[in-house]
Amino acid sequence: MQKRKRQDSFLSKKEAQVTIFIIIGIFLIAVLALFFFLREEMGFETSGGGETNSASFLQTCLEEKINEAVKIISNQGASINPFLYIEFKFSDEEGYTNITYLCYNQNQDEYCINQEPMLMKHIEGEIQGYISQEVNGCFEDLKISLEDQGYEIDSLNSHYNGFDVELIEKRIIVNIDGDLTLTKSEQTTMQEGFKIIFPSRLYETAFIAQEIVSQEARFCEFDELNYMMFNQNYKVSKTSTLNSTIIYKIEHRDSSNKFKFAIKEKCTPAD
Amino acid sequence: MKKNKSIIIYLAVILLISLTITLGQIKIVSAEEELYCCKQTKQGGICQGVSSTNWQENCDVQNLIEYKCSNSDDCKTGVCLDTKRGICAPGSKWKCLADNGIWKDLINCEEIEGYEKGCCFFQGKGQTFTTEENCKYLYKQKGINLDEFDFRDLPQEECGYFSNTIEGACVINNGLERICKFTTEAECHGKGNFNSGVLCSNPALETNCEKQVSVGCIDGKNEIYWKDSCGNSENIYDSDKNKSWNNGKVLKKSESCNPNSGNMGSQTCGNCDRAKSSVCKAKKSGETHVSDGDFICQDLRCHYTDQWGEEVVKENGESWCVYDSRIGRYQFNTGPNNWNGLENKFAPKELIRDVATDTVGSEHWKMFCVEGEIDYEASNMRDKICQETITLNNRQNRSKAELVTNNGIECIQYNEDDHDTMISKCIKNKQCMLTNIELNKFRNGYWWGIFHTSADACVPRYPPGLNAEENYNEAIDYCSFATRACAFNNNNDDCRNGVFELQVNDLCVSLGDCGTYLNYVGEKTKNNKVKILNNNAGWSRINWSKEYSEYENPVKGQTYPQNDSLFITGSVSKGNLKKEKNKGGAFGVLGPVRLEVKCLPWTAPKGGSNCGICNEDPLRPCTKYRCESLGQTCEIINENTDKPLCVNMEYENIAPIINPGIILTHGNKFQNIKDMGVEVKKDDGNCIQELNELSFTLNTDEYAQCKWSYSRPLSPDYELMEGDFPEEGTLFTLNHTFKIVMPNLESINPNDVVIVDLQNRYGNFKMYVKCQDKQSPPNFNFNEYIVDLCTHSGPDNEPALIQKFSPKNGSYILYNETEKNINFWLDKPAECKYDLTQNKQYNDMTYTASCETSKDPNSREFYGYPCETNLTGLINGENKFYFKCRNQPWLGEDNSRIINSEDNMYTLSGSVSELKVDSVTLIYKSEENIQIISSEGTIISGVENISAELEIKTSGGANNGVAICNWEKEDGSEAPFFETNSNSHKQTLDYTKGTHKFYFKCEDDAGNKAEANATFYVLIDNKPPVAIRAYKEGGNLKIITDELARCYYTFERCNFEITNETKDMTTALSKEHETELINEKNYYIKCKDAFKNKNSECAIVIKT
């Protein structure tokens, strides 16, 4: 009886363990299923590198620099180093910022002239310039990291050929044109093309900025109130300063991502 | 009149510049100045206009284009296409091409196929308002198959609110359990089974999601929702759980609780509605919330207390006007018991007063309510006027405010027109008002103005602000428009009893920031000067402290445009100075004493005790203009921030130190400079000739206001000093300009008169100058600064010089004009003659001009001693006249009179032909075609409102057709062409269906006029093509439409969208359309005409 009892006890323990494993298994499967189901919404589709997870490495390596670039560009009106700008300070900011004029006319009674008709391309170029060294460095760091993991890198067949930056809705994509030939345990694999994705609202805010500039350049006015009525996720505010300058601030309500730029004009709007 | 005209134009231009001029290193070019174009300025500006004379300041030579930007190939503005992303924006050609864009010479991006904006739907993942090409780009980026491309021609408002999302439960069976996500069908596709309109908690789905475990807000939605245990949203929150759960099925918003309300603050219903000013928000500490969670329908309305202490509620998105003070015109009758500041027993029984009331430092504010917070937009020195309209929305009154451009300066320009035209234009323009000085009430009195000769004047109804501190010369000139003089016999005349003074100040105030008036907090300063010209004395009859009371308070219900009250001022054609003067005796027959009321720029009160008021209202923040209107020592700091501050400068107690500045008249210099005085003599140390002008400046070491007199002030107090202001008037400046005509010895009380011989006499006299600074109390010079002068009253050895011609030398005259009356002004009294032949002796010259020959300094006008003559025998070409003058006319035929050794040549260019309007065309560019029509022509469009360019061409006249042209429509709208002052005049206007009749008036520099009219018709084609015949020809199916069209077909159904993938029956717009005929197929055919009108169903269905 005692033995039986012990056996029952043993069995019940064993059954309980199996049950726990099954539950854990189901839970893991569910989590995985949910992850794949929801992954698109999370906005990370970084790819390239296969098992070695090179793309994730590059993403982590570049993240800080990209965020820095986005912050500067958003604050300074699409330029890392503004050329034609106004120095301005909002009360919730610590210091003055050089805000670029995206639409400008220094003369009397004339509509402003769009200074960056290819704004998205310009922003992509600004980001590219800002992170250029970092990308190269991260690619080199990746090689070192892979070597640390026991991979041999065939330097004759591994190249870094540069990269480009692409702005799209909710994302900034860095496409690195590079390839790596790796050997480990006599198995050789080749990795080429790394697509690194960073979540950002820069495309959307810049798109609105371009719309504002287009209307200011064409009609000498922009009805921000009307715009907000139909684009409720964004807040557009304008602050008039000296010298016929208006500072526009575009804010994505949910993420609080902001984009600021300036226009200068002194004109009579067409009725 | 011409004199007035040119001065007024000058003043208007100056004011325009002064109102808009800004500080900074960038050289600003006025619209009037000829511009070159700079591809990239030194400051980095792309395609900026630069001065044709000083372009080097802004532009490197390699970037200079010697045309206007709009005429240059590189800097012409068109549209720039980013074809990769399908984005289009306005831009200059070279910049666009430099950035690898594609540039097109168009005004509007929408004219390009694929770049019209519409609604881009992402297959259940929302939508965005963008171009068709950008939509394709986004599809590609999002990895959505272009076969599912869904771009619709919808306006932005419909796109914003549109939702094609049908949601339901997406159930994924992974073999172990049934996972559910509440989402759209598109998102569920390929991942699970979609159950449209069903909640995840519906037991029929056999998921483990329990219903209604929490509440919350959902991204992109306005309402509060129930959420299930899996985190999925359910239906709109209702404290009646069963009703909300709806048996596990989706419940429409309109069927949820209280659908007609925003449900702000409701604890039982989460049906928030942004259109009704509410949205789901997490509650803040202490706020109410719905019974089952920490969320609430937040009130997005704005609650505030208005300027009259009333609680006001504004809806989200509503905007309204706020004014700092009374605005616009105020007419009132002083009435017998309403004489305010005019305390005089001789005052008339009634007097209609008329003032444009906007106070100094005041602005027009557009306030708006955004998500429960009030934001603002403001005019800058009243360059905009706030207009508020009320519309009915959802049976509620909603206000909408707009800041419209203040074109008040045009009102001043109207005064250059003839009297009737001025009145007609002034009355028609709602931003102007017509004022007049009541001549009828002048007993024995006459009046005249220095610049304007009519009793009527057109002034801005909402006067723009004046930047007097920075542009004081322009400000002085501008305000002097209202400087007026009258003559009187005794103190009972309306000229002298204060009525005239009061009315001139009303006119002065109406110019904007001129005269004795108040700032927006109600502090008044005196800025006019009453002077009896003959004896330089004068005092005010008005107690100004009682005038313009409470104008600083806004008036409830005031907005723009304003309706006039009872006292509409009519045309008064009496008392025109020119008429009086032409009679030849205005100065002689008028009353013996002349009184002048000088209109000076407004100055802020001394000190800075009110500076802080500027910082009190966060919704109406301080600006430099507002701050400086509050006190002389108010100063703005943190200017380039969104929280500028107005502060009072630190007090000091040192009086301004006066020093000699510069001599402005040729041949004189400062001598014997001492601490408290200086001598001014001729370069050779001799005394200055009587009646010669002397002009010099004195400088102060701080901003100061100065006065001067020929006699030593009786009291040391600056305010008690009787005297005149320098040219800067009451303004506080560093340089103070003194302009005097050297008196003859009889007219002053000189000391130390030296008589050399019978003719040569010398006399010393002094100018006593005092200045005071901006402080309160002010620091002033206790001891006067003395300018020692000496005048020579003997023979004048310098010839008279012509200082100015009107019309100016080189002007054009009318075609076939044979005579022209001209005026010119001399630096000293003289007689003048002229001839058509060069180098004649004075006595041999044929013609004599009529000149002022009196020694009386009061005979001197603004530009000098006047002469006039009528030039005759003019031809249609160049007319040259040679003038010489002989000084000292009072000496008769004395040989000592000096004659100009050289001729002073004056040219008038006769117009070579009449000015003509050669052509009138209307150009309509649409995506499909360009229609160019002349008068009586018709434009056909597919849309109700079109935008077309009107162009007229002029020729002949004074300068090859260069003229300024105005257009006027039958509805009364009129304006100068947007591009004019050329021989081609262009204006883009919007046209609706119907007849559009235009009148055109052109005038060139010579005054040649040309008129034309034109009628255009706009027809709207909004009907789709009709298939009127279908038949088989050869192996093809052919159809005929009733108009030019393109036709498309599918074999499946009528309900298809025409896209690039749709089968095409037409290669170009045509009435005939054909395609291969396949048997046993149904051809569902749709057609689209040139104006994009397409059949909603099928144009025709062919069954084979």
PDB file of C-alpha atoms in Angstrom, chain B residues 197-204 211-212 234-235 241-251:
ATOM      1  CA  GLY B 197     -19.033  41.668 -37.185  1.00  0.00           C
ATOM      2  CA  VAL B 198     -18.400  39.204 -34.343  1.00  0.00           C
ATOM      3  CA  LEU B 199     -16.577  39.961 -31.089  1.00  0.00           C
ATOM      4  CA  CYS B 200     -13.769  37.689 -29.899  1.00  0.00           C
ATOM      5  CA  SER B 201     -15.686  37.072 -26.682  1.00  0.00           C
ATOM      6  CA  ASN B 202     -18.599  35.562 -28.584  1.00  0.00           C
ATOM      7  CA  PRO B 203     -19.012  32.035 -27.095  1.00  0.00           C
ATOM      8  CA  ALA B 204     -19.736  30.623 -30.531  1.00  0.00           C
ATOM      9  CA  LYS B 211     -16.008  39.607 -22.438  1.00  0.00           C
ATOM     10  CA  GLN B 212     -15.791  43.099 -20.963  1.00  0.00           C
ATOM     11  CA  GLU B 234     -15.189  45.217 -28.141  1.00  0.00           C
ATOM     12  CA  ASN B 235     -18.082  47.654 -28.499  1.00  0.00           C
ATOM     13  CA  LYS B 241     -23.005  45.799 -20.240  1.00  0.00           C
ATOM     14  CA  ASN B 242     -25.521  43.590 -21.988  1.00  0.00           C
ATOM     15  CA  LYS B 243     -26.609  46.316 -24.308  1.00  0.00           C
ATOM     16  CA  SER B 244     -23.022  47.125 -25.178  1.00  0.00           C
ATOM     17  CA  TRP B 245     -21.993  43.481 -25.651  1.00  0.00           C
ATOM     18  CA  ASN B 246     -24.885  43.065 -28.093  1.00  0.00           C
ATOM     19  CA  ASN B 247     -24.849  39.267 -27.857  1.00  0.00           C
ATOM     20  CA  GLY B 248     -21.230  39.203 -28.948  1.00  0.00           C
ATOM     21  CA  LYS B 249     -21.780  41.137 -32.173  1.00  0.00           C
ATOM     22  CA  VAL B 250     -20.413  44.462 -33.317  1.00  0.00           C
ATOM     23  CA  LEU B 251     -22.713  47.335 -32.383  1.00  0.00           C
TER      24      LEU B 251
END
